[in-house]
mmCIF file of C-alpha atoms in Angstrom:
data_model
loop_
_atom_site.group_PDB
_atom_site.id
_atom_site.type_symbol
_atom_site.label_atom_id
_atom_site.label_comp_id
_atom_site.label_asym_id
_atom_site.label_seq_id
_atom_site.Cartn_x
_atom_site.Cartn_y
_atom_site.Cartn_z
ATOM 1 C CA LEU Z 1 0.000 0.000 0.000
ATOM 2 C CA THR Z 2 1.220 3.473 -0.805
ATOM 3 C CA LEU Z 3 1.695 5.645 2.288
ATOM 4 C CA ASN Z 4 -1.375 7.739 3.040
ATOM 5 C CA THR Z 5 -1.071 11.458 2.269
ATOM 6 C CA PHE Z 6 -4.647 12.416 3.126
ATOM 7 C CA THR Z 7 -5.387 14.581 6.160
ATOM 8 C CA ARG Z 8 -8.537 15.177 8.150
ATOM 9 C CA LEU Z 9 -8.796 18.112 10.532
ATOM 10 C CA GLY Z 10 -9.005 16.947 14.140
ATOM 11 C CA TYR Z 11 -8.079 13.329 13.336
ATOM 12 C CA SER Z 12 -5.012 11.169 12.847
ATOM 13 C CA PHE Z 13 -4.822 8.444 10.213
ATOM 14 C CA SER Z 14 -4.810 4.990 11.838
ATOM 15 C CA GLY Z 15 -4.736 2.629 8.827
ATOM 16 C CA TRP Z 16 -6.938 0.982 6.213
ATOM 17 C CA ASN Z 17 -9.879 -1.402 6.503
ATOM 18 C CA THR Z 18 -12.098 -3.351 4.125
ATOM 19 C CA GLN Z 19 -15.177 -1.948 5.928
ATOM 20 C CA ALA Z 20 -15.937 1.777 6.296
ATOM 21 C CA GLY Z 21 -16.750 1.360 9.998
ATOM 22 C CA GLY Z 22 -13.538 -0.571 10.687
ATOM 23 C CA SER Z 23 -15.123 -4.010 11.336
ATOM 24 C CA GLY Z 24 -13.431 -5.717 8.354
ATOM 25 C CA THR Z 25 -9.836 -6.700 7.719
ATOM 26 C CA ALA Z 26 -7.321 -4.079 8.830
ATOM 27 C CA TYR Z 27 -4.247 -3.145 6.805
ATOM 28 C CA ALA Z 28 -1.293 -1.093 8.028
ATOM 29 C CA ASP Z 29 -0.288 2.012 6.130
ATOM 30 C CA GLY Z 30 2.630 1.450 3.737
ATOM 31 C CA ALA Z 31 2.768 -2.329 4.243
ATOM 32 C CA SER Z 32 2.898 -4.891 1.432
ATOM 33 C CA TYR Z 33 -0.001 -7.334 0.989
ATOM 34 C CA PRO Z 34 -0.779 -9.821 -1.776
ATOM 35 C CA PHE Z 35 -4.223 -9.136 -3.211
ATOM 36 C CA ALA Z 36 -5.693 -11.754 -5.596
ATOM 37 C CA VAL Z 37 -8.412 -9.324 -6.695
ATOM 38 C CA ASP Z 38 -8.986 -5.608 -6.472
ATOM 39 C CA ALA Z 39 -10.095 -4.498 -3.002
ATOM 40 C CA THR Z 40 -11.734 -1.338 -1.780
ATOM 41 C CA LEU Z 41 -10.068 0.000 1.356
ATOM 42 C CA TYR Z 42 -11.431 2.668 3.651
ATOM 43 C CA ALA Z 43 -9.275 5.139 5.539
ATOM 44 C CA GLN Z 44 -9.631 4.773 9.308
ATOM 45 C CA TRP Z 45 -9.390 7.897 11.435
ATOM 46 C CA THR Z 46 -8.915 8.371 15.158
ATOM 47 C CA ALA Z 47 -10.192 11.566 16.725
ATOM 48 C CA LEU Z 48 -7.436 13.623 18.312
ATOM 49 C CA PRO Z 49 -7.895 14.347 22.007
ATOM 50 C CA ASN Z 50 -9.224 17.820 22.735
ATOM 51 C CA VAL Z 51 -7.372 20.317 24.909
ATOM 52 C CA THR Z 52 -9.077 23.123 26.795
ATOM 53 C CA VAL Z 53 -7.560 26.034 28.677
ATOM 54 C CA THR Z 54 -8.372 27.391 32.130
ATOM 55 C CA GLY Z 55 -6.926 30.294 34.098
ATOM 56 C CA ILE Z 56 -7.473 32.933 31.407
ATOM 57 C CA THR Z 57 -9.363 36.042 32.470
ATOM 58 C CA ALA Z 58 -10.732 39.074 30.649
ATOM 59 C CA ASN Z 59 -9.578 42.452 31.958
ATOM 60 C CA ASN Z 60 -11.973 45.185 33.063
ATOM 61 C CA LYS Z 61 -11.698 48.443 31.150
ATOM 62 C CA VAL Z 62 -12.870 52.036 31.173
ATOM 63 C CA TYR Z 63 -15.388 52.900 28.440
ATOM 64 C CA ASP Z 64 -13.517 53.724 25.231
ATOM 65 C CA GLY Z 65 -16.286 53.464 22.627
ATOM 66 C CA ASN Z 66 -15.294 50.060 21.222
ATOM 67 C CA THR Z 67 -15.831 46.383 22.014
ATOM 68 C CA THR Z 68 -12.157 45.393 22.151
ATOM 69 C CA ALA Z 69 -11.231 43.437 25.273
ATOM 70 C CA THR Z 70 -7.847 42.335 26.583
ATOM 71 C CA LEU Z 71 -6.909 39.038 28.183
ATOM 72 C CA ASN Z 72 -4.701 38.014 31.062
ATOM 73 C CA THR Z 73 -3.139 34.705 30.014
ATOM 74 C CA SER Z 74 -0.346 34.591 32.604
ATOM 75 C CA GLY Z 75 -2.091 31.910 34.698
ATOM 76 C CA TYR Z 76 -3.219 29.609 31.903
ATOM 77 C CA VAL Z 77 -3.360 25.840 32.336
ATOM 78 C CA LEU Z 78 -3.850 23.440 29.411
ATOM 79 C CA VAL Z 79 -6.222 20.610 30.339
ATOM 80 C CA GLY Z 80 -6.033 17.296 28.473
ATOM 81 C CA VAL Z 81 -2.349 17.212 27.493
ATOM 82 C CA ALA Z 82 -0.751 13.801 28.068
ATOM 83 C CA PRO Z 83 2.196 13.677 30.491
ATOM 84 C CA GLY Z 84 5.474 14.180 28.657
ATOM 85 C CA ASP Z 85 3.922 15.909 25.634
ATOM 86 C CA VAL Z 86 5.255 19.384 24.873
ATOM 87 C CA VAL Z 87 2.278 21.642 24.214
ATOM 88 C CA THR Z 88 2.035 25.399 24.827
ATOM 89 C CA LEU Z 89 -0.618 28.068 24.390
ATOM 90 C CA VAL Z 90 0.027 30.494 21.525
ATOM 91 C CA THR Z 91 -1.535 33.876 22.278
ATOM 92 C CA SER Z 92 -0.043 35.998 19.473
ATOM 93 C CA GLY Z 93 -3.137 35.716 17.246
ATOM 94 C CA ALA Z 94 -5.711 36.007 20.010
ATOM 95 C CA THR Z 95 -8.516 38.552 20.010
ATOM 96 C CA ALA Z 96 -11.186 39.208 22.590
ATOM 97 C CA SER Z 97 -14.304 41.339 22.435
ATOM 98 C CA PHE Z 98 -17.267 42.436 24.494
ATOM 99 C CA GLY Z 99 -20.751 41.895 23.033
ATOM 100 C CA ASP Z 100 -21.230 45.679 22.910
ATOM 101 C CA ALA Z 101 -19.290 48.801 23.920
ATOM 102 C CA ASN Z 102 -21.753 49.992 26.590
ATOM 103 C CA VAL Z 103 -20.893 50.416 30.264
ATOM 104 C CA GLY Z 104 -21.917 47.427 32.398
ATOM 105 C CA THR Z 105 -20.805 44.778 34.860
ATOM 106 C CA GLY Z 106 -20.356 41.067 34.236
ATOM 107 C CA LYS Z 107 -20.322 41.523 30.465
ATOM 108 C CA SER Z 108 -19.636 38.480 28.308
ATOM 109 C CA VAL Z 109 -16.273 38.392 26.491
ATOM 110 C CA THR Z 110 -15.730 36.222 23.396
ATOM 111 C CA VAL Z 111 -12.255 34.869 22.616
ATOM 112 C CA SER Z 112 -10.829 33.664 19.304
ATOM 113 C CA GLY Z 113 -7.404 33.039 17.807
ATOM 114 C CA LEU Z 114 -5.747 31.172 20.669
ATOM 115 C CA SER Z 115 -3.943 28.075 19.412
ATOM 116 C CA LEU Z 116 -1.612 25.301 20.464
ATOM 117 C CA GLY Z 117 2.127 25.280 19.886
ATOM 118 C CA GLY Z 118 5.022 23.031 20.811
ATOM 119 C CA ALA Z 119 6.452 19.797 19.472
ATOM 120 C CA ASP Z 120 3.317 17.742 20.226
ATOM 121 C CA ALA Z 121 0.602 20.281 19.354
ATOM 122 C CA SER Z 122 -0.425 18.360 16.222
ATOM 123 C CA LYS Z 123 -1.627 15.474 18.421
ATOM 124 C CA TYR Z 124 -4.496 17.581 19.775
ATOM 125 C CA THR Z 125 -7.468 19.720 18.866
ATOM 126 C CA PHE Z 126 -8.189 22.891 20.840
ATOM 127 C CA THR Z 127 -11.339 24.577 22.112
ATOM 128 C CA GLN Z 128 -11.380 28.347 22.695
ATOM 129 C CA PRO Z 129 -12.242 29.354 26.276
ATOM 130 C CA THR Z 130 -15.811 30.391 27.028
ATOM 131 C CA GLY Z 131 -17.620 31.970 29.958
ATOM 132 C CA LEU Z 132 -15.244 34.917 30.365
ATOM 133 C CA ILE Z 133 -16.713 38.112 31.810
ATOM 134 C CA ALA Z 134 -15.421 41.582 32.609
ATOM 135 C CA ASP Z 135 -16.727 45.070 33.376
ATOM 136 C CA ILE Z 136 -16.774 48.253 31.335
ATOM 137 C CA THR Z 137 -16.797 51.199 33.739
ATOM 138 C CA ALA Z 138 -17.887 54.735 32.923
ATOM 139 C CA ALA Z 139 -15.297 57.139 31.573
ATOM 140 C CA GLY Z 140 -14.962 60.486 33.307
ATOM 141 C CA VAL Z 141 -16.318 63.664 31.772
ATOM 142 C CA ILE Z 142 -15.186 67.068 33.025
ATOM 143 C CA VAL Z 143 -17.715 69.916 33.017
ATOM 144 C CA THR Z 144 -16.400 73.409 33.664
ATOM 145 C CA ALA Z 145 -18.859 76.261 34.268
ATOM 146 C CA GLU Z 146 -17.933 79.403 32.381
ATOM 147 C CA ASP Z 147 -17.523 82.586 34.401
ATOM 148 C CA GLN Z 148 -20.521 84.922 34.319
ATOM 149 C CA ILE Z 149 -21.111 88.488 35.487
ATOM 150 C CA LYS Z 150 -24.378 89.665 36.987
ATOM 151 C CA THR Z 151 -25.608 93.027 38.183
ATOM 152 C CA VAL Z 152 -27.356 92.888 41.549
ATOM 153 C CA GLY Z 153 -31.108 92.800 41.079
ATOM 154 C CA GLN Z 154 -30.931 91.400 37.549
ATOM 155 C CA PRO Z 155 -31.879 87.802 36.660
ATOM 156 C CA ASP Z 156 -29.173 85.157 36.849
ATOM 157 C CA PRO Z 157 -27.289 84.798 33.535
ATOM 158 C CA VAL Z 158 -27.745 81.721 31.351
ATOM 159 C CA PHE Z 159 -25.560 78.854 32.535
ATOM 160 C CA THR Z 160 -22.843 78.016 29.985
ATOM 161 C CA PHE Z 161 -20.106 75.427 30.231
ATOM 162 C CA THR Z 162 -17.359 73.544 28.452
ATOM 163 C CA SER Z 163 -16.857 69.799 28.660
ATOM 164 C CA SER Z 164 -14.148 67.308 27.837
ATOM 165 C CA GLY Z 165 -13.741 63.550 27.947
ATOM 166 C CA PHE Z 166 -16.376 62.478 25.439
ATOM 167 C CA LEU Z 167 -15.397 59.923 22.797
ATOM 168 C CA GLY Z 168 -16.448 60.117 19.161
ATOM 169 C CA ALA Z 169 -20.017 61.362 18.761
ATOM 170 C CA ASP Z 170 -20.874 60.823 22.452
ATOM 171 C CA THR Z 171 -22.503 63.799 24.132
ATOM 172 C CA PHE Z 172 -24.867 64.672 26.979
ATOM 173 C CA ILE Z 173 -28.394 63.304 26.739
ATOM 174 C CA THR Z 174 -29.485 66.374 28.712
ATOM 175 C CA ASN Z 175 -27.124 69.313 29.161
ATOM 176 C CA PRO Z 176 -26.017 70.113 32.709
ATOM 177 C CA THR Z 177 -27.826 72.923 34.495
ATOM 178 C CA CYS Z 178 -26.986 75.125 37.428
ATOM 179 C CA GLY Z 179 -29.406 75.196 40.306
ATOM 180 C CA VAL Z 180 -28.837 77.564 43.217
ATOM 181 C CA ALA Z 181 -31.222 77.467 46.162
ATOM 182 C CA ASP Z 182 -30.990 81.177 47.066
ATOM 183 C CA ALA Z 183 -31.348 84.188 44.835
ATOM 184 C CA HIS Z 184 -28.135 86.000 44.005
ATOM 185 C CA ASP Z 185 -29.060 89.383 45.433
ATOM 186 C CA VAL Z 186 -25.836 90.000 47.330
ATOM 187 C CA ALA Z 187 -22.554 90.869 45.611
ATOM 188 C CA GLY Z 188 -20.066 88.009 45.680
ATOM 189 C CA VAL Z 189 -18.634 85.040 43.857
ATOM 190 C CA TYR Z 190 -20.974 82.106 43.337
#
């Protein structure tokens, strides 16, 4: 038999068989056998063991207008690697994202792009971590009241202000107002 060159994602080739389900006569890959007549052989595949990862967390962040999340992978543990096998977690292609950019606590974070590396990585399949959560906290906005001048006995001037800290098209839903309990009838700074 000619050595098998076929591949199947998540499986390793384990030989040939005269039955698709593997219940017939088995033949080793690359071995020589005398066949009196033509025979149909079926490739036999063995599922690779799956590896999962624990110990990865999503980092909290301050609102920045996007869904990008960051991960802390420093405490990762690969689960399902056989003793003696050299398998590592490759984080260079990893991305993480919140479901939306809005402020909130316990928000779901989706991870993709983590992979396995090391000499024995090809012996395994890998499942991305799930169930990660993190918070998006409110960003600070600075409101500065503009100086106003008022003549005693006249109505208070219109409140005006400047603000900073908004991102993109974000703005106030309702502009800030100034409310003073007592009338400004005495000269002074308010």
